[in-house]
PDB file of C-alpha atoms in Angstrom:
ATOM      1  CA  MET D  17      -0.206  -0.642   0.064  1.00 55.00           C
ATOM      2  CA  ILE D  18       2.876   2.406   0.720  1.00 55.00           C
ATOM      3  CA  GLU D  19       4.827   1.598  -2.303  1.00 57.00           C
ATOM      4  CA  ALA D  20       1.320   2.323  -4.428  1.00 52.00           C
ATOM      5  CA  ILE D  21       1.372   5.946  -3.081  1.00 57.00           C
ATOM      6  CA  ASP D  22       4.850   6.662  -3.049  1.00 55.00           C
ATOM      7  CA  TYR D  23       4.482   5.736  -7.025  1.00 55.00           C
ATOM      8  CA  ILE D  24       1.267   7.762  -7.156  1.00 58.00           C
ATOM      9  CA  GLN D  25       3.048  10.643  -5.602  1.00 55.00           C
ATOM     10  CA  GLN D  26       6.315  10.140  -7.522  1.00 62.00           C
ATOM     11  CA  HIS D  27       4.127  10.069 -10.962  1.00 69.00           C
ATOM     12  CA  SER D  28       1.377  12.836 -10.205  1.00 81.00           C
ATOM     13  CA  LEU D  29       1.448  13.866 -13.329  1.00 82.00           C
ATOM     14  CA  GLU D  30       0.746  10.798 -15.092  1.00 82.00           C
ATOM     15  CA  VAL D  31      -1.854  10.018 -12.534  1.00 82.00           C
ATOM     16  CA  ALA D  32      -3.475  13.741 -13.411  1.00 86.00           C
ATOM     17  CA  GLY D  33      -2.993  12.940 -17.256  1.00 85.00           C
ATOM     18  CA  THR D  34      -4.977   9.702 -17.011  1.00 83.00           C
ATOM     19  CA  LEU D  35      -7.700  10.871 -15.106  1.00 88.00           C
ATOM     20  CA  ILE D  36      -8.049  13.482 -18.160  1.00 91.00           C
ATOM     21  CA  GLY D  37      -8.229  11.310 -20.173  1.00 85.00           C
ATOM     22  CA  LEU D  38     -10.591   9.432 -19.013  1.00 87.00           C
ATOM     23  CA  LEU D  39     -12.905  12.100 -18.776  1.00 92.00           C
ATOM     24  CA  TYR D  40     -11.891  12.941 -22.394  1.00 89.00           C
ATOM     25  CA  LEU D  41     -12.359   9.455 -23.277  1.00 83.00           C
ATOM     26  CA  TRP D  42     -16.001   9.685 -21.632  1.00 88.00           C
ATOM     27  CA  LEU D  43     -16.465  13.377 -23.498  1.00 90.00           C
ATOM     28  CA  GLU D  44     -15.603  12.106 -27.524  1.00 86.00           C
ATOM     29  CA  TYR D  45     -17.897   8.586 -26.899  1.00 84.00           C
ATOM     30  CA  ARG D  46     -20.735  10.967 -26.503  1.00 87.00           C
ATOM     31  CA  ALA D  47     -19.499  13.169 -29.211  1.00 86.00           C
ATOM     32  CA  SER D  48     -19.276  15.872 -26.995  1.00 89.00           C
ATOM     33  CA  ILE D  49     -17.841  19.431 -28.223  1.00 88.00           C
ATOM     34  CA  TYR D  50     -16.400  19.655 -24.605  1.00 91.00           C
ATOM     35  CA  LEU D  51     -14.022  16.885 -25.461  1.00 90.00           C
ATOM     36  CA  TRP D  52     -12.161  19.698 -26.610  1.00 90.00           C
ATOM     37  CA  ILE D  53     -11.548  21.614 -23.859  1.00 89.00           C
ATOM     38  CA  ALA D  54     -10.045  18.213 -22.034  1.00 92.00           C
ATOM     39  CA  GLY D  55      -7.999  17.529 -25.321  1.00 89.00           C
ATOM     40  CA  ILE D  56      -6.399  21.282 -24.254  1.00 86.00           C
ATOM     41  CA  VAL D  57      -5.443  20.191 -21.510  1.00 89.00           C
ATOM     42  CA  MET D  58      -4.443  16.401 -21.675  1.00 89.00           C
ATOM     43  CA  PRO D  59      -1.560  17.455 -23.470  1.00 88.00           C
ATOM     44  CA  ALA D  60       0.140  19.406 -21.860  1.00 85.00           C
ATOM     45  CA  VAL D  61       0.141  17.551 -18.718  1.00 88.00           C
ATOM     46  CA  TYR D  62       1.912  15.065 -21.451  1.00 87.00           C
ATOM     47  CA  ILE D  63       4.471  17.030 -22.821  1.00 86.00           C
ATOM     48  CA  VAL D  64       6.115  16.959 -19.280  1.00 86.00           C
ATOM     49  CA  VAL D  65       5.144  12.893 -19.142  1.00 85.00           C
ATOM     50  CA  TYR D  66       6.223  11.998 -22.490  1.00 83.00           C
ATOM     51  CA  TYR D  67       9.482  13.876 -22.246  1.00 84.00           C
ATOM     52  CA  LYS D  68      10.377  12.404 -19.059  1.00 83.00           C
ATOM     53  CA  ALA D  69      10.343   9.107 -20.575  1.00 81.00           C
ATOM     54  CA  GLY D  70      12.110   9.602 -23.333  1.00 82.00           C
ATOM     55  CA  LEU D  71       9.118   9.032 -25.513  1.00 81.00           C
ATOM     56  CA  TYR D  72      10.257  11.561 -27.770  1.00 83.00           C
ATOM     57  CA  ALA D  73       7.560  11.554 -30.869  1.00 78.00           C
ATOM     58  CA  ASP D  74       4.697  11.217 -27.918  1.00 78.00           C
ATOM     59  CA  PHE D  75       6.092  14.574 -26.601  1.00 84.00           C
ATOM     60  CA  GLY D  76       5.696  16.222 -30.182  1.00 84.00           C
ATOM     61  CA  ILE D  77       2.694  15.071 -30.729  1.00 81.00           C
ATOM     62  CA  ASN D  78       1.404  16.384 -28.224  1.00 86.00           C
ATOM     63  CA  ILE D  79       2.276  19.507 -29.441  1.00 87.00           C
ATOM     64  CA  TYR D  80       0.574  19.098 -32.578  1.00 84.00           C
ATOM     65  CA  TYR D  81      -2.603  17.779 -30.347  1.00 84.00           C
ATOM     66  CA  LEU D  82      -2.443  21.670 -28.726  1.00 82.00           C
ATOM     67  CA  ALA D  83      -3.401  22.731 -31.677  1.00 86.00           C
ATOM     68  CA  ALA D  84      -5.736  20.433 -33.397  1.00 86.00           C
ATOM     69  CA  ALA D  85      -7.830  20.321 -30.076  1.00 87.00           C
ATOM     70  CA  ILE D  86      -8.110  24.226 -31.021  1.00 84.00           C
ATOM     71  CA  TYR D  87      -9.242  23.421 -34.448  1.00 86.00           C
ATOM     72  CA  GLY D  88     -11.680  20.735 -33.646  1.00 86.00           C
ATOM     73  CA  TRP D  89     -12.740  22.983 -31.685  1.00 84.00           C
ATOM     74  CA  LEU D  90     -13.546  25.734 -34.342  1.00 85.00           C
ATOM     75  CA  VAL D  91     -14.837  22.639 -36.743  1.00 84.00           C
ATOM     76  CA  TRP D  92     -17.435  21.610 -34.784  1.00 83.00           C
ATOM     77  CA  THR D  93     -18.724  24.971 -33.676  1.00 79.00           C
ATOM     78  CA  LYS D  94     -19.019  26.234 -37.109  1.00 73.00           C
ATOM     79  CA  GLU D  95     -21.397  29.406 -38.226  1.00 49.00           C
ATOM     80  CA  LYS D  96     -24.000  28.147 -40.214  1.00 45.00           C
ATOM     81  CA  GLN D  97     -26.616  31.149 -40.782  1.00 38.00           C
ATOM     82  CA  THR D  98     -29.924  29.696 -40.979  1.00 37.00           C
ATOM     83  CA  ALA D  99     -33.221  31.330 -42.381  1.00 37.00           C
ATOM     84  CA  ASN D 100     -34.537  31.784 -38.919  1.00 43.00           C
ATOM     85  CA  SER D 101     -31.609  31.812 -36.797  1.00 52.00           C
ATOM     86  CA  SER D 102     -27.554  32.748 -36.006  1.00 51.00           C
ATOM     87  CA  ALA D 103     -27.086  29.985 -33.664  1.00 54.00           C
ATOM     88  CA  LYS D 104     -23.980  28.018 -33.919  1.00 56.00           C
ATOM     89  CA  GLU D 105     -24.768  24.404 -35.159  1.00 65.00           C
ATOM     90  CA  GLU D 106     -22.316  21.727 -34.445  1.00 70.00           C
ATOM     91  CA  LEU D 107     -20.580  19.587 -37.487  1.00 80.00           C
ATOM     92  CA  PRO D 108     -22.720  16.108 -37.744  1.00 88.00           C
ATOM     93  CA  ILE D 109     -20.761  12.679 -37.819  1.00 91.00           C
ATOM     94  CA  THR D 110     -19.988  11.920 -41.049  1.00 93.00           C
ATOM     95  CA  ARG D 111     -18.400   8.687 -43.066  1.00 95.00           C
ATOM     96  CA  ILE D 112     -14.812   9.382 -44.762  1.00 94.00           C
ATOM     97  CA  ARG D 113     -15.352   9.642 -48.556  1.00 93.00           C
ATOM     98  CA  GLY D 114     -13.240   6.798 -50.258  1.00 93.00           C
ATOM     99  CA  ASP D 115     -10.917   8.462 -51.885  1.00 95.00           C
ATOM    100  CA  ARG D 116      -9.391   9.873 -48.934  1.00 94.00           C
ATOM    101  CA  TYR D 117      -7.562   6.491 -47.798  1.00 95.00           C
ATOM    102  CA  ALA D 118      -5.266   6.434 -49.842  1.00 96.00           C
ATOM    103  CA  PRO D 119      -3.750   9.977 -49.336  1.00 96.00           C
ATOM    104  CA  LEU D 120      -4.243   9.254 -45.751  1.00 96.00           C
ATOM    105  CA  LEU D 121      -2.322   6.038 -45.784  1.00 96.00           C
ATOM    106  CA  ALA D 122       0.441   8.099 -47.711  1.00 97.00           C
ATOM    107  CA  VAL D 123       0.572  10.460 -44.702  1.00 96.00           C
ATOM    108  CA  VAL D 124       1.074   7.803 -41.785  1.00 96.00           C
ATOM    109  CA  VAL D 125       3.512   6.184 -43.934  1.00 97.00           C
ATOM    110  CA  LEU D 126       5.351   8.793 -44.785  1.00 97.00           C
ATOM    111  CA  THR D 127       4.952  10.484 -41.364  1.00 96.00           C
ATOM    112  CA  TRP D 128       6.145   7.140 -39.510  1.00 96.00           C
ATOM    113  CA  GLY D 129       8.653   6.592 -41.699  1.00 96.00           C
ATOM    114  CA  GLY D 130      10.033  10.504 -41.087  1.00 95.00           C
ATOM    115  CA  ILE D 131       9.147  10.405 -37.845  1.00 92.00           C
ATOM    116  CA  ALA D 132      10.862   7.491 -36.966  1.00 94.00           C
ATOM    117  CA  TRP D 133      14.249   8.167 -38.910  1.00 95.00           C
ATOM    118  CA  MET D 134      14.276  11.390 -36.340  1.00 92.00           C
ATOM    119  CA  LEU D 135      14.081   9.465 -33.691  1.00 89.00           C
ATOM    120  CA  THR D 136      17.039   7.103 -34.710  1.00 93.00           C
ATOM    121  CA  THR D 137      19.153  10.238 -36.148  1.00 93.00           C
ATOM    122  CA  TYR D 138      18.758  12.793 -32.901  1.00 89.00           C
ATOM    123  CA  THR D 139      17.848  10.961 -30.043  1.00 87.00           C
ATOM    124  CA  ASP D 140      18.270   7.882 -27.811  1.00 88.00           C
ATOM    125  CA  SER D 141      14.856   6.726 -27.970  1.00 86.00           C
ATOM    126  CA  ASN D 142      14.905   3.056 -28.103  1.00 89.00           C
ATOM    127  CA  VAL D 143      11.559   3.007 -29.111  1.00 90.00           C
ATOM    128  CA  PRO D 144      11.545   4.433 -32.538  1.00 91.00           C
ATOM    129  CA  CYS D 145       9.543   2.626 -34.829  1.00 93.00           C
ATOM    130  CA  TRP D 146       6.293   2.097 -32.433  1.00 92.00           C
ATOM    131  CA  ASP D 147       6.982   5.667 -31.140  1.00 88.00           C
ATOM    132  CA  SER D 148       6.707   6.915 -34.546  1.00 93.00           C
ATOM    133  CA  PHE D 149       3.954   4.550 -35.782  1.00 95.00           C
ATOM    134  CA  THR D 150       1.764   5.432 -32.538  1.00 93.00           C
ATOM    135  CA  THR D 151       2.405   9.515 -33.539  1.00 89.00           C
ATOM    136  CA  ALA D 152       1.849   9.363 -37.243  1.00 94.00           C
ATOM    137  CA  LEU D 153      -1.147   7.071 -37.073  1.00 95.00           C
ATOM    138  CA  SER D 154      -2.741   9.479 -34.521  1.00 92.00           C
ATOM    139  CA  ILE D 155      -2.143  12.819 -36.479  1.00 90.00           C
ATOM    140  CA  VAL D 156      -4.118  11.335 -39.103  1.00 94.00           C
ATOM    141  CA  GLY D 157      -6.867   9.798 -36.534  1.00 94.00           C
ATOM    142  CA  LEU D 158      -6.822  13.482 -35.243  1.00 88.00           C
ATOM    143  CA  TRP D 159      -7.732  15.395 -37.905  1.00 91.00           C
ATOM    144  CA  MET D 160     -10.408  12.797 -38.706  1.00 94.00           C
ATOM    145  CA  LEU D 161     -12.275  13.075 -34.850  1.00 90.00           C
ATOM    146  CA  ALA D 162     -11.760  17.077 -35.778  1.00 87.00           C
ATOM    147  CA  LYS D 163     -13.737  16.268 -38.892  1.00 90.00           C
ATOM    148  CA  LYS D 164     -15.963  14.411 -37.239  1.00 91.00           C
ATOM    149  CA  TYR D 165     -15.724  10.921 -39.080  1.00 95.00           C
ATOM    150  CA  LEU D 166     -17.184   8.284 -38.375  1.00 95.00           C
ATOM    151  CA  GLU D 167     -14.122   5.818 -39.493  1.00 96.00           C
ATOM    152  CA  GLN D 168     -11.632   7.812 -36.904  1.00 95.00           C
ATOM    153  CA  TRP D 169     -12.282   5.325 -34.116  1.00 95.00           C
ATOM    154  CA  PHE D 170     -10.351   2.300 -36.346  1.00 96.00           C
ATOM    155  CA  SER D 171      -7.025   4.990 -36.306  1.00 96.00           C
ATOM    156  CA  TRP D 172      -7.186   4.921 -32.912  1.00 95.00           C
ATOM    157  CA  MET D 173      -8.233   1.261 -32.086  1.00 96.00           C
ATOM    158  CA  ALA D 174      -4.616   0.652 -33.828  1.00 97.00           C
ATOM    159  CA  VAL D 175      -3.331   3.498 -31.531  1.00 96.00           C
ATOM    160  CA  ASP D 176      -4.437   2.564 -27.984  1.00 95.00           C
ATOM    161  CA  ALA D 177      -3.495  -1.215 -28.994  1.00 96.00           C
ATOM    162  CA  VAL D 178       0.082  -0.473 -29.339  1.00 96.00           C
ATOM    163  CA  SER D 179       0.421   2.620 -27.162  1.00 94.00           C
ATOM    164  CA  CYS D 180      -0.538  -0.042 -24.295  1.00 95.00           C
ATOM    165  CA  GLY D 181       1.910  -2.109 -24.797  1.00 95.00           C
ATOM    166  CA  LEU D 182       4.187   0.624 -25.925  1.00 92.00           C
ATOM    167  CA  TYR D 183       3.341   2.274 -22.302  1.00 89.00           C
ATOM    168  CA  LEU D 184       3.637  -0.789 -20.421  1.00 92.00           C
ATOM    169  CA  TYR D 185       7.383  -1.557 -21.953  1.00 92.00           C
ATOM    170  CA  LYS D 186       7.851   2.039 -20.661  1.00 85.00           C
ATOM    171  CA  GLU D 187       6.484   1.226 -17.114  1.00 86.00           C
ATOM    172  CA  LEU D 188       4.193   4.030 -17.249  1.00 84.00           C
ATOM    173  CA  TYR D 189       1.447   2.088 -16.118  1.00 86.00           C
ATOM    174  CA  PHE D 190      -1.492   4.409 -15.064  1.00 81.00           C
ATOM    175  CA  THR D 191      -0.981   5.726 -18.509  1.00 82.00           C
ATOM    176  CA  SER D 192      -1.107   1.857 -20.531  1.00 91.00           C
ATOM    177  CA  VAL D 193      -4.307   0.631 -17.933  1.00 89.00           C
ATOM    178  CA  LEU D 194      -5.483   4.335 -20.247  1.00 83.00           C
ATOM    179  CA  TYR D 195      -4.816   3.119 -22.859  1.00 90.00           C
ATOM    180  CA  GLY D 196      -5.815  -0.204 -22.782  1.00 93.00           C
ATOM    181  CA  PHE D 197      -9.261   1.229 -21.385  1.00 88.00           C
ATOM    182  CA  TYR D 198      -8.988   2.802 -24.730  1.00 87.00           C
ATOM    183  CA  THR D 199      -8.901   0.345 -26.758  1.00 94.00           C
ATOM    184  CA  ILE D 200     -11.908  -1.156 -25.880  1.00 94.00           C
ATOM    185  CA  ILE D 201     -13.868   2.412 -25.574  1.00 90.00           C
ATOM    186  CA  ALA D 202     -12.589   2.898 -29.199  1.00 93.00           C
ATOM    187  CA  ILE D 203     -14.491  -0.381 -30.464  1.00 95.00           C
ATOM    188  CA  PHE D 204     -17.672   0.722 -28.955  1.00 93.00           C
ATOM    189  CA  GLY D 205     -17.194   4.131 -29.296  1.00 92.00           C
ATOM    190  CA  TYR D 206     -17.651   3.206 -33.108  1.00 95.00           C
ATOM    191  CA  PHE D 207     -20.691   1.546 -32.974  1.00 95.00           C
ATOM    192  CA  LYS D 208     -22.456   4.825 -30.535  1.00 92.00           C
ATOM    193  CA  TRP D 209     -21.168   7.385 -33.455  1.00 93.00           C
ATOM    194  CA  LYS D 210     -22.729   5.000 -35.596  1.00 93.00           C
ATOM    195  CA  LYS D 211     -25.838   5.296 -33.642  1.00 92.00           C
ATOM    196  CA  LEU D 212     -25.823   8.698 -33.440  1.00 90.00           C
ATOM    197  CA  MET D 213     -24.736   9.108 -37.035  1.00 89.00           C
ATOM    198  CA  LEU D 214     -28.194   7.163 -38.119  1.00 85.00           C
ATOM    199  CA  GLN D 215     -30.212   9.450 -36.181  1.00 80.00           C
ATOM    200  CA  PRO D 216     -32.410  11.819 -37.920  1.00 67.00           C
TER     201      PRO D 216
END
């Protein structure tokens, strides 16, 4: 018990990030616009956590997450003038067009390779391949989330499953559990969003 308390005290930022991550996940599952607020706070916490753990690509991606969270908030609350109202209307959930898959795959592959090369060349990372994979796929996944595409959940299923093992290897146990939970919720999230998309 004392060892557990000591671990929590030594890893208080990781614990805080995990709790914010759970809130983010719940809001994303519900397709709530407020996920973007948690999406601003969580990266700020994890920038520090990942840097200390030597996960430099994850460190870098969280800077992108901060900017993307602001972008996501703006996209989801786009101004739409109607005949009777000037109120903001949230972006609807849609499916991604088939012709966008090839360019997105190309972005993932090129980004993955580029980040892996940088990590291998310029850092002491001992997990450059996996760190760069989750980062590259997260970049595309977050863009898809900002566009509110149903298929964004597929990218998170892969990112979360790989991240769970990566963080376990790096002894970030709270974060590993969080991403294991993310993996399961990503599956349920897909079906939840699909149901929401079909609602009138």
